[in-house]
Amino acid sequence: MKPVTLTTDRLLLRPFEPSDAPAVHAACQDPDIPRWTSVPTPYTRGDAERYVGTVAPEGWRDDTSYPFAVVTRDDGILVGSMGLVRIALLRTPERQAELGYWTAKEHRGRGYTAEAARTVTHWAFRDLGVERLEWLAEAGNHGSWAVARSVGFQREGTLRAKLVRGGIRRDLWIGSLLPSDLLPEPADSAADHAQDPTPYLPYPR
């Protein structure tokens, strides 16, 4: 997959660059990020350099993840990370991917993450043909759920003991977003939505 760049009113979502390492390192010193995500702890400058210089570009190249650096359009300040992860089922009949993100502490509460998530989800459905987008977070991560809920995800339940972290099994929350859950963006044309995805036959509740 060739890396792409997306824009919103306030944000630029672009591939990570080596120059992002100091900002990524600084953001991941906030204990909430390693607490609720899979980044290493302690998070070193070397970890940041490996991520922006090797891990992130290899994700695009090898079709294993599509990570975006989320930066402000006005001044290029790193707000956070957003992308599609665990995309092994993207090009199978399941047409499935997972949305993952973190936000630097000083930029929370401004709607940046939800703004970026809406753009990435539209891109996933419209350009990549995703038919089911999942969100997973450790149970209790109310901040992550607030973002997912604002985008339209429906929480489906709790996966008991699904995650092992620090030698302890933990529960995960899981949610999903379908193309039919989203309203078309103003810039979308009728042609973008002309072809229905694989028919869905929900079980009556």
XYZ file of N, CA, C and O in Angstrom:
820
model
N 0.846 -1.182 0.000
C 0.000 0.000 0.000
C 0.891 1.245 0.000
O 1.773 1.390 0.840
N 0.628 2.132 -0.947
C 1.358 3.385 -0.969
C 0.783 4.314 0.090
O -0.428 4.523 0.146
N 1.609 4.897 0.962
C 1.094 5.785 2.015
C 0.278 6.929 1.426
O 0.576 7.451 0.352
N -0.780 7.301 2.156
C -1.644 8.387 1.720
C -1.675 9.465 2.794
O -1.261 9.251 3.937
N -2.179 10.623 2.415
C -2.360 11.745 3.334
C -3.820 12.168 3.287
O -4.414 12.255 2.212
N -4.396 12.405 4.450
C -5.783 12.841 4.570
C -5.823 14.177 5.293
O -4.924 14.493 6.079
N -6.862 14.949 5.064
C -6.984 16.242 5.726
C -8.376 16.413 6.315
O -9.363 15.845 5.826
N -8.449 17.214 7.374
C -9.714 17.668 7.948
C -9.640 19.187 8.023
O -8.666 19.801 7.577
N -10.650 19.791 8.600
C -10.625 21.251 8.733
C -9.409 21.724 9.517
O -8.808 22.752 9.198
N -9.032 20.959 10.560
C -7.964 21.418 11.451
C -6.705 20.571 11.395
O -5.668 20.982 11.940
N -6.786 19.399 10.764
C -5.725 18.414 10.918
C -5.197 17.910 9.584
O -5.905 17.895 8.572
N -3.956 17.467 9.631
C -3.312 16.746 8.536
C -2.954 15.362 9.052
O -2.301 15.241 10.092
N -3.410 14.347 8.367
C -3.073 12.971 8.712
C -2.117 12.470 7.636
O -2.500 12.276 6.490
N -0.872 12.265 8.016
C 0.181 11.921 7.061
C 1.017 10.768 7.603
O 0.968 10.451 8.810
N 1.816 10.125 6.758
C 2.727 9.091 7.264
C 3.722 9.687 8.262
O 4.098 10.862 8.161
N 4.135 8.883 9.223
C 5.155 9.319 10.168
C 6.479 9.546 9.457
O 6.797 8.870 8.469
N 7.246 10.513 9.966
C 8.560 10.858 9.428
C 9.598 10.761 10.544
O 9.255 10.871 11.729
N 10.878 10.549 10.197
C 11.913 10.487 11.237
C 11.921 11.696 12.163
O 12.218 11.573 13.353
N 11.558 12.861 11.633
C 11.564 14.072 12.464
C 10.469 14.069 13.526
O 10.470 14.924 14.418
N 9.532 13.108 13.458
C 8.474 13.019 14.466
C 8.939 12.341 15.750
O 8.213 12.349 16.746
N 10.125 11.739 15.739
C 10.565 10.943 16.888
C 10.537 11.717 18.203
O 10.028 11.204 19.210
N 11.058 12.956 18.286
C 11.020 13.661 19.574
C 9.600 13.874 20.098
O 9.339 13.720 21.301
N 8.663 14.216 19.204
C 7.297 14.459 19.645
C 6.605 13.166 20.069
O 5.844 13.144 21.049
N 6.862 12.069 19.350
C 6.285 10.781 19.734
C 6.844 10.345 21.082
O 6.099 9.897 21.972
N 8.142 10.501 21.257
C 8.761 10.135 22.534
C 8.163 10.950 23.677
O 7.814 10.408 24.739
N 8.021 12.254 23.464
C 7.482 13.125 24.521
C 6.051 12.732 24.866
O 5.673 12.652 26.045
N 5.232 12.466 23.851
C 3.830 12.117 24.095
C 3.700 10.831 24.890
O 2.861 10.724 25.793
N 4.562 9.850 24.586
C 4.443 8.537 25.216
C 5.056 8.476 26.607
O 5.087 7.406 27.228
N 5.523 9.630 27.113
C 5.936 9.684 28.522
C 4.720 9.800 29.441
O 4.819 9.568 30.649
N 3.592 10.213 28.881
C 2.352 10.255 29.662
C 1.985 8.827 30.056
O 1.789 7.982 29.182
N 1.864 8.508 31.330
C 1.622 7.121 31.741
C 0.314 6.542 31.219
O 0.163 5.321 31.151
N -0.636 7.386 30.835
C -1.905 6.856 30.336
C -1.737 6.156 28.989
O -2.529 5.261 28.661
N -0.754 6.551 28.185
C -0.602 5.924 26.873
C -0.095 4.488 26.999
O -0.720 3.562 26.469
N 1.016 4.223 27.717
C 1.386 2.808 27.888
C 0.386 2.031 28.747
O 0.270 0.807 28.617
N -0.356 2.735 29.610
C -1.355 2.039 30.431
C -2.461 1.437 29.565
O -2.928 0.323 29.813
N -2.905 2.158 28.549
C -4.064 1.731 27.787
C -3.738 1.249 26.380
O -4.642 0.815 25.661
N -2.487 1.348 25.936
C -2.115 0.888 24.600
C -0.985 -0.126 24.714
O -0.537 -0.457 25.817
N -0.494 -0.551 23.559
C 0.552 -1.583 23.540
C 1.952 -1.000 23.389
O 2.900 -1.753 23.136
N 2.135 0.323 23.533
C 3.484 0.881 23.404
C 4.345 0.394 24.554
O 3.845 0.133 25.651
N 5.658 0.257 24.342
C 6.538 -0.230 25.403
C 6.562 0.720 26.597
O 6.310 1.923 26.471
N 6.879 0.176 27.753
C 7.074 0.998 28.940
C 8.255 0.448 29.728
O 8.326 -0.753 29.962
N 9.250 1.287 30.070
C 9.337 2.703 29.729
C 9.531 2.904 28.228
O 10.093 2.037 27.545
N 9.083 4.055 27.743
C 9.162 4.358 26.311
C 10.369 5.253 26.070
O 10.407 6.394 26.516
N 11.351 4.713 25.349
C 12.616 5.413 25.175
C 12.655 6.177 23.854
O 11.814 5.986 22.976
N 13.656 7.035 23.717
C 13.845 7.740 22.454
C 14.121 6.739 21.338
O 13.662 6.913 20.200
N 14.827 5.665 21.647
C 15.078 4.628 20.656
C 13.796 3.963 20.185
O 13.664 3.627 19.000
N 12.845 3.751 21.110
C 11.549 3.189 20.716
C 10.858 4.092 19.711
O 10.293 3.628 18.706
N 10.876 5.399 19.985
C 10.237 6.353 19.078
C 10.914 6.364 17.718
O 10.252 6.395 16.678
N 12.232 6.342 17.711
C 12.963 6.368 16.443
C 12.696 5.110 15.628
O 12.560 5.173 14.402
N 12.623 3.962 16.294
C 12.318 2.718 15.581
C 10.901 2.749 15.013
O 10.658 2.289 13.889
N 9.989 3.309 15.779
C 8.602 3.337 15.306
C 8.454 4.214 14.066
O 7.927 3.772 13.050
N 8.921 5.452 14.150
C 8.712 6.373 13.019
C 9.607 6.036 11.828
O 9.240 6.295 10.674
N 10.775 5.432 12.097
C 11.720 5.159 11.022
C 11.592 3.790 10.402
O 11.970 3.594 9.240
N 11.055 2.822 11.154
C 11.005 1.445 10.665
C 9.606 0.850 10.747
O 9.047 0.396 9.743
N 9.027 0.817 11.944
C 7.759 0.111 12.149
C 6.631 0.718 11.324
O 5.901 0.013 10.612
N 6.462 2.045 11.417
C 5.356 2.690 10.705
C 5.482 2.552 9.189
O 4.523 2.138 8.516
N 6.643 2.863 8.596
C 6.734 2.696 7.138
C 6.614 1.249 6.683
O 6.079 0.968 5.611
N 7.103 0.306 7.496
C 6.960 -1.102 7.120
C 5.503 -1.537 7.161
O 5.090 -2.423 6.405
N 4.703 -0.925 8.051
C 3.281 -1.247 8.083
C 2.603 -0.949 6.768
O 1.835 -1.766 6.240
N 2.907 0.234 6.206
C 2.352 0.589 4.900
C 2.899 -0.331 3.801
O 2.149 -0.834 2.964
N 4.199 -0.536 3.823
C 4.837 -1.316 2.764
C 4.364 -2.765 2.746
O 4.119 -3.345 1.682
N 4.202 -3.360 3.944
C 3.869 -4.774 4.052
C 2.374 -5.029 4.218
O 1.954 -6.180 4.390
N 1.560 -3.969 4.203
C 0.109 -4.104 4.382
C -0.230 -4.807 5.698
O -1.100 -5.691 5.736
N 0.444 -4.388 6.767
C 0.116 -4.917 8.094
C -0.554 -3.874 8.974
O -1.262 -4.222 9.925
N -0.334 -2.594 8.689
C -1.006 -1.498 9.392
C -0.843 -0.236 8.565
O 0.108 -0.119 7.787
N -1.775 0.690 8.751
C -1.722 1.967 8.035
C -1.750 3.102 9.060
O -2.805 3.655 9.369
N -0.589 3.459 9.621
C -0.560 4.465 10.680
C -0.392 5.883 10.144
O 0.371 6.133 9.202
N -1.104 6.813 10.766
C -1.011 8.225 10.424
C -0.502 9.017 11.625
O -0.951 8.803 12.754
N 0.407 9.951 11.363
C 0.715 10.992 12.344
C -0.368 12.049 12.203
O -0.631 12.538 11.100
N -1.017 12.384 13.297
C -2.071 13.397 13.287
C -1.454 14.709 13.753
O -1.034 14.832 14.905
N -1.368 15.689 12.856
C -0.729 16.961 13.182
C -1.683 18.096 12.834
O -2.560 17.967 11.973
N -1.507 19.231 13.503
C -2.342 20.388 13.219
C -1.938 20.998 11.887
O -0.753 21.058 11.546
N -2.933 21.455 11.135
C -2.646 22.037 9.826
C -1.950 23.388 9.943
O -1.147 23.760 9.083
N -2.260 24.124 10.998
C -1.704 25.474 11.125
C -0.217 25.473 11.418
O 0.549 26.233 10.821
N 0.205 24.630 12.372
C 1.599 24.700 12.824
C 2.325 23.363 12.845
O 3.478 23.287 13.267
N 1.676 22.282 12.390
C 2.358 20.999 12.277
C 2.690 20.325 13.589
O 3.565 19.453 13.634
N 1.997 20.674 14.673
C 2.249 20.055 15.971
C 1.597 18.677 16.018
O 0.433 18.506 15.624
N 2.337 17.675 16.520
C 1.811 16.322 16.619
C 0.732 16.251 17.692
O 0.971 16.573 18.851
N -0.448 15.837 17.285
C -1.586 15.675 18.190
C -1.676 14.242 18.694
O -2.032 13.993 19.840
N -1.363 13.289 17.816
C -1.469 11.895 18.212
C -1.215 10.969 17.048
O -0.651 11.366 16.023
N -1.649 9.740 17.217
C -1.489 8.698 16.207
C -2.845 8.080 15.939
O -3.637 7.870 16.869
N -3.107 7.771 14.690
C -4.401 7.205 14.293
C -4.151 6.287 13.116
O -3.342 6.612 12.229
N -4.829 5.149 13.075
C -4.625 4.300 11.916
C -5.407 3.013 11.966
O -6.136 2.735 12.923
N -5.246 2.252 10.909
C -5.842 0.928 10.830
C -4.791 -0.102 11.213
O -3.668 -0.068 10.722
N -5.165 -1.007 12.102
C -4.263 -2.050 12.584
C -4.960 -3.399 12.436
O -6.150 -3.471 12.155
N -4.169 -4.457 12.572
C -4.713 -5.820 12.474
C -5.580 -5.959 11.222
O -6.774 -6.266 11.292
N -4.951 -5.731 10.083
C -5.704 -5.688 8.828
C -5.537 -6.957 7.995
O -5.712 -6.928 6.786
N -5.237 -8.074 8.652
C -5.055 -9.327 7.920
C -6.305 -9.734 7.158
O -6.226 -10.428 6.137
N -7.491 -9.313 7.627
C -8.741 -9.690 6.980
C -9.241 -8.641 5.988
O -10.337 -8.763 5.451
N -8.413 -7.617 5.741
C -8.865 -6.522 4.885
C -9.149 -6.976 3.462
O -10.119 -6.527 2.840
N -8.334 -7.860 2.923
C -8.477 -8.287 1.535
C -8.981 -9.725 1.421
O -8.665 -10.438 0.477
N -9.756 -10.123 2.400
C -10.450 -11.408 2.379
C -11.950 -11.121 2.292
O -12.359 -9.957 2.357
N -12.780 -12.130 2.151
C -14.224 -11.867 2.117
C -14.749 -11.147 3.360
O -15.790 -10.495 3.297
N -14.010 -11.217 4.482
C -14.465 -10.530 5.696
C -14.374 -9.005 5.565
O -15.111 -8.287 6.226
N -13.414 -8.489 4.747
C -13.250 -7.052 4.496
C -13.256 -6.271 5.817
O -13.998 -5.320 6.001
N -12.399 -6.662 6.723
C -12.434 -6.143 8.088
C -11.104 -5.522 8.482
O -10.046 -5.938 8.028
N -11.158 -4.496 9.340
C -9.959 -3.873 9.902
C -10.305 -3.358 11.291
O -11.463 -3.415 11.728
N -9.293 -2.867 11.990
C -9.481 -2.327 13.343
C -8.911 -0.919 13.403
O -7.846 -0.648 12.830
N -9.612 -0.027 14.079
C -9.166 1.346 14.266
C -8.437 1.471 15.597
O -8.940 1.030 16.630
N -7.236 2.071 15.558
C -6.478 2.288 16.783
C -5.956 3.707 16.846
O -5.691 4.324 15.809
N -5.786 4.242 18.057
C -5.344 5.630 18.198
C -4.854 5.925 19.613
O -5.183 5.212 20.574
N -4.036 6.965 19.715
C -3.727 7.601 20.998
C -3.569 9.094 20.757
O -3.324 9.538 19.625
N -3.748 9.867 21.823
C -3.692 11.321 21.722
C -2.755 11.866 22.794
O -2.812 11.425 23.948
N -1.900 12.796 22.409
C -1.015 13.436 23.388
C -1.854 14.152 24.447
O -2.890 14.770 24.140
N -1.408 14.081 25.681
C -2.194 14.564 26.814
C -2.645 16.004 26.644
O -3.804 16.354 26.914
N -1.743 16.871 26.177
C -2.060 18.302 26.110
C -3.046 18.643 25.003
O -3.536 19.778 24.924
N -3.378 17.658 24.146
C -4.302 17.920 23.040
C -5.638 17.205 23.206
O -6.466 17.236 22.290
N -5.858 16.595 24.371
C -7.134 15.915 24.598
C -8.224 16.937 24.927
O -7.950 18.029 25.390
N -9.443 16.522 24.681
C -10.574 17.371 25.016
C -10.890 18.442 23.995
O -11.733 19.310 24.233
N -10.253 18.396 22.823
C -10.479 19.412 21.791
C -11.187 18.846 20.560
O -11.382 19.563 19.584
N -11.524 17.555 20.606
C -12.214 16.942 19.483
C -11.314 16.511 18.343
O -11.802 16.069 17.289
N -9.991 16.634 18.530
C -9.071 16.273 17.450
C -9.166 14.790 17.079
O -9.168 14.432 15.893
N -9.215 13.932 18.095
C -9.163 12.494 17.827
C -10.424 12.030 17.109
O -10.353 11.241 16.158
N -11.571 12.515 17.530
C -12.813 12.157 16.846
C -12.816 12.688 15.416
O -13.287 12.014 14.488
N -12.281 13.885 15.222
C -12.207 14.472 13.882
C -11.342 13.610 12.966
O -11.713 13.332 11.814
N -10.205 13.177 13.480
C -9.329 12.308 12.695
C -9.975 10.946 12.463
O -9.883 10.380 11.368
N -10.642 10.415 13.476
C -11.260 9.092 13.349
C -12.361 9.094 12.302
O -12.499 8.135 11.531
N -13.158 10.153 12.255
C -14.204 10.213 11.235
C -13.607 10.189 9.831
O -14.130 9.532 8.929
N -12.501 10.897 9.656
C -11.865 10.935 8.340
C -11.276 9.584 7.962
O -11.419 9.125 6.819
N -10.616 8.923 8.900
C -10.028 7.614 8.617
C -11.105 6.569 8.347
O -10.961 5.721 7.457
N -12.214 6.619 9.089
C -13.265 5.634 8.864
C -13.914 5.822 7.490
O -14.181 4.844 6.786
N -14.147 7.058 7.085
C -14.691 7.289 5.746
C -13.716 6.793 4.670
O -14.135 6.186 3.674
N -12.435 7.060 4.872
C -11.420 6.588 3.921
C -11.420 5.060 3.856
O -11.346 4.476 2.766
N -11.521 4.405 5.020
C -11.496 2.940 5.063
C -12.679 2.350 4.307
O -12.535 1.401 3.527
N -13.865 2.912 4.512
C -15.050 2.382 3.843
C -15.063 2.729 2.360
O -15.373 1.888 1.515
N -14.730 3.972 2.035
C -14.866 4.451 0.660
C -13.740 3.966 -0.249
O -13.979 3.485 -1.361
N -12.501 4.082 0.219
C -11.349 3.805 -0.646
C -10.781 2.403 -0.491
O -10.196 1.867 -1.435
N -10.906 1.808 0.682
C -10.332 0.481 0.915
C -11.370 -0.630 0.851
O -11.005 -1.805 0.848
N -12.640 -0.280 0.833
C -13.676 -1.299 0.763
C -13.908 -2.050 2.053
O -14.450 -3.163 2.043
N -13.521 -1.462 3.195
C -13.797 -2.097 4.487
C -15.312 -2.212 4.660
O -16.058 -1.289 4.323
N -15.763 -3.358 5.183
C -17.186 -3.570 5.412
C -17.527 -3.711 6.885
O -18.702 -3.626 7.260
N -16.519 -3.930 7.712
C -16.720 -3.957 9.163
C -15.443 -3.427 9.796
O -14.352 -3.963 9.565
N -15.592 -2.371 10.573
C -14.454 -1.771 11.263
C -14.622 -2.004 12.750
O -15.682 -1.699 13.319
N -13.610 -2.584 13.367
C -13.700 -2.893 14.792
C -12.913 -1.896 15.629
O -11.961 -1.274 15.157
N -13.326 -1.761 16.867
C -12.622 -0.985 17.897
C -12.509 -1.883 19.111
O -13.497 -2.516 19.520
N -11.295 -1.983 19.653
C -11.092 -2.742 20.890
C -10.288 -1.907 21.863
O -9.365 -1.175 21.458
N -10.633 -1.989 23.133
C -9.890 -1.303 24.184
C -10.054 -2.075 25.479
O -11.076 -2.746 25.689
N -9.037 -1.965 26.332
C -9.166 -2.613 27.634
C -10.377 -2.053 28.361
O -10.640 -0.838 28.346
N -11.161 -2.933 28.951
C -12.345 -2.508 29.692
C -11.954 -1.441 30.718
O -10.976 -1.601 31.449
N -12.699 -0.375 30.724
C -12.398 0.745 31.616
C -11.775 1.935 30.923
O -11.644 3.001 31.525
N -11.415 1.787 29.644
C -10.814 2.895 28.902
C -11.945 3.778 28.358
O -12.297 3.743 27.184
N -12.485 4.598 29.240
C -13.651 5.404 28.902
C -13.308 6.502 27.898
O -14.165 6.902 27.101
N -12.077 7.007 27.915
C -11.691 8.029 26.959
C -11.709 7.505 25.540
O -12.216 8.168 24.623
N -11.160 6.300 25.335
C -11.165 5.708 24.002
C -12.592 5.421 23.549
O -12.949 5.659 22.389
N -13.426 4.936 24.467
C -14.803 4.641 24.105
C -15.573 5.921 23.749
O -16.393 5.920 22.827
N -15.295 7.020 24.421
C -15.982 8.272 24.112
C -15.711 8.692 22.673
O -16.611 9.166 21.965
N -14.463 8.511 22.220
C -14.129 8.840 20.832
C -14.864 7.899 19.882
O -15.507 8.332 18.911
N -14.773 6.603 20.133
C -15.406 5.630 19.243
C -16.914 5.856 19.169
O -17.508 5.816 18.082
N -17.537 6.100 20.295
C -18.986 6.323 20.325
C -19.369 7.563 19.524
O -20.375 7.566 18.811
N -18.551 8.614 19.621
C -18.871 9.855 18.907
C -18.806 9.678 17.392
O -19.456 10.414 16.645
N -18.002 8.701 16.940
C -17.870 8.438 15.505
C -19.017 7.566 15.003
O -19.325 7.576 13.807
N -19.644 6.818 15.911
C -20.758 5.959 15.529
C -20.601 4.497 15.857
O -21.476 3.689 15.537
N -19.475 4.112 16.472
C -19.286 2.714 16.846
C -20.370 2.278 17.830
O -20.809 3.054 18.686
N -20.768 1.029 17.697
C -21.683 0.418 18.657
C -20.905 -0.594 19.483
O -20.238 -1.467 18.919
N -20.977 -0.451 20.790
C -20.260 -1.404 21.641
C -21.053 -2.696 21.711
O -22.237 -2.691 22.030
N -20.364 -3.776 21.404
C -21.032 -5.070 21.263
C -20.917 -5.944 22.504
O -21.681 -6.894 22.657
N -19.947 -5.654 23.357
C -19.827 -6.481 24.540
C -18.426 -6.481 25.112
O -17.598 -5.624 24.792
N -18.161 -7.458 25.961
C -16.882 -7.600 26.658
C -16.283 -8.955 26.327
O -16.962 -9.989 26.430
N -15.025 -8.943 25.893
C -14.287 -10.179 25.655
C -13.513 -10.507 26.929
O -12.521 -9.862 27.256
N -13.978 -11.499 27.645
C -13.403 -11.794 28.947
C -12.006 -12.382 28.820
O -11.768 -13.286 28.029
N -11.068 -11.828 29.615
C -9.701 -12.360 29.707
C -9.014 -12.432 28.349
O -8.140 -13.260 28.133
N -9.391 -11.555 27.423
C -8.851 -11.602 26.068
C -7.425 -11.078 25.995
O -6.610 -11.554 25.205
N -7.103 -10.090 26.818
C -5.801 -9.428 26.781
C -4.931 -9.898 27.930
O -5.400 -9.985 29.070
N -3.659 -10.192 27.626
C -2.685 -10.488 28.675
C -1.680 -9.343 28.703
O -0.991 -9.085 27.711
N -1.601 -8.642 29.822
C -0.668 -7.531 29.972
C -0.066 -7.595 31.362
O -0.783 -7.670 32.348
N 1.264 -7.546 31.400
C 1.936 -7.610 32.692
C 1.664 -8.888 33.446
O 1.629 -8.899 34.678
N 1.456 -9.985 32.694
C 1.201 -11.271 33.339
C -0.191 -11.406 33.906
O -0.474 -12.366 34.628
N -1.088 -10.480 33.572
C -2.455 -10.499 34.091
C -3.430 -10.511 32.921
O -3.281 -9.752 31.959
N -4.420 -11.388 32.990
C -5.475 -11.395 31.980
C -6.465 -10.276 32.270
O -6.877 -10.078 33.413
N -6.858 -9.568 31.198
C -7.754 -8.431 31.342
C -8.868 -8.536 30.303
O -8.690 -9.101 29.229
N -9.996 -7.932 30.639
C -11.125 -7.910 29.715
C -10.946 -6.810 28.675
O -10.328 -5.769 28.946
N -11.523 -7.047 27.482
C -11.535 -6.039 26.423
C -12.976 -5.675 26.083
O -13.861 -6.535 26.071
N -13.181 -4.390 25.815
C -14.431 -3.964 25.191
C -14.273 -4.068 23.685
O -13.194 -3.794 23.145
N -15.342 -4.441 22.992
C -15.311 -4.503 21.533
C -16.513 -3.765 20.966
O -17.619 -3.824 21.522
N -16.274 -3.043 19.878
C -17.340 -2.355 19.178
C -17.118 -2.455 17.688
O -16.044 -2.853 17.226
N -18.139 -2.097 16.924
C -18.025 -2.168 15.475
C -18.696 -0.965 14.833
O -19.589 -0.333 15.407
N -18.242 -0.676 13.618
C -18.812 0.374 12.786
C -18.996 -0.202 11.391
O -18.064 -0.794 10.835
N -20.185 -0.053 10.833
C -20.487 -0.524 9.490
C -20.667 0.676 8.565
O -20.976 1.780 9.029
N -20.487 0.485 7.256
C -20.694 1.611 6.340
C -22.061 2.257 6.508
O -22.202 3.475 6.396
N -23.072 1.456 6.812
C -24.427 1.988 6.966
C -24.590 2.836 8.224
O -25.589 3.557 8.366
N -23.620 2.781 9.141
C -23.692 3.582 10.359
C -23.271 5.027 10.133
O -23.498 5.886 10.980
N -22.607 5.296 8.999
C -22.068 6.625 8.742
C -22.949 7.396 7.781
O -23.465 6.848 6.808
N -23.100 8.699 8.042
C -23.709 9.593 7.079
C -22.653 9.986 6.060
O -21.484 10.152 6.414
N -23.017 10.144 4.785
C -22.020 10.554 3.789
C -21.420 11.911 4.136
O -22.105 12.796 4.656
N -20.126 12.047 3.888
C -19.487 13.343 4.039
C -19.960 14.262 2.919
O -20.320 13.811 1.828
N -19.970 15.584 3.153
C -20.428 16.505 2.112
C -19.687 16.357 0.798
O -20.266 16.534 -0.274
N -18.402 16.004 0.853
C -17.598 15.905 -0.366
C -17.836 14.603 -1.124
O -17.408 14.463 -2.268
N -18.516 13.649 -0.504
C -18.743 12.372 -1.167
C -19.732 12.538 -2.314
O -20.728 13.249 -2.198
N -19.493 11.860 -3.401
C -20.409 11.881 -4.528
C -21.294 10.650 -4.496
O -21.043 9.691 -3.771
N -22.354 10.703 -5.300
C -23.256 9.552 -5.349
C -22.517 8.310 -5.814
O -22.817 7.188 -5.389
N -21.508 8.489 -6.665
C -20.764 7.329 -7.175
C -20.016 6.616 -6.067
O -19.803 5.411 -6.120
N -19.596 7.368 -5.020
C -18.867 6.749 -3.918
C -19.726 5.741 -3.183
O -19.226 4.846 -2.513
N -21.048 5.907 -3.241
C -21.947 5.065 -2.465
C -22.864 4.233 -3.358
O -23.829 3.661 -2.896
N -22.559 4.170 -4.655
C -23.453 3.498 -5.592
C -23.436 1.988 -5.408
O -24.452 1.340 -5.616
N -22.322 1.435 -5.017
C -22.195 -0.012 -4.920
C -22.323 -0.435 -3.469
O -21.529 -0.049 -2.615
N -23.342 -1.250 -3.183
C -23.543 -1.721 -1.824
C -22.469 -2.739 -1.463
O -21.994 -3.485 -2.316
N -22.087 -2.796 -0.195
C -21.144 -3.838 0.228
C -21.837 -5.207 0.233
O -22.998 -5.341 -0.134
N -21.121 -6.219 0.637
C -21.693 -7.554 0.758
C -22.994 -7.488 1.541
O -23.038 -6.904 2.622
N -24.080 -8.076 1.041
C -25.354 -7.990 1.768
C -25.213 -8.509 3.196
O -24.488 -9.473 3.472
N -25.927 -7.840 4.096
C -25.866 -8.165 5.523
C -27.246 -8.617 5.968
O -28.245 -7.928 5.731
N -27.307 -9.783 6.604
C -28.565 -10.324 7.086
C -28.502 -10.427 8.616
O -28.094 -11.446 9.165
N -28.842 -9.342 9.303
C -28.745 -9.382 10.778
C -29.758 -10.344 11.377
O -30.854 -10.515 10.838
N -29.388 -10.954 12.484
C -30.297 -11.873 13.169
C -31.309 -11.052 13.961
O -30.934 -10.142 14.698
N -32.580 -11.358 13.832
C -33.593 -10.556 14.561
C -33.373 -10.602 16.059
O -33.129 -11.659 16.636
N -33.480 -9.430 16.673
C -33.295 -9.383 18.129
C -34.630 -9.571 18.851
O -35.666 -9.210 18.351
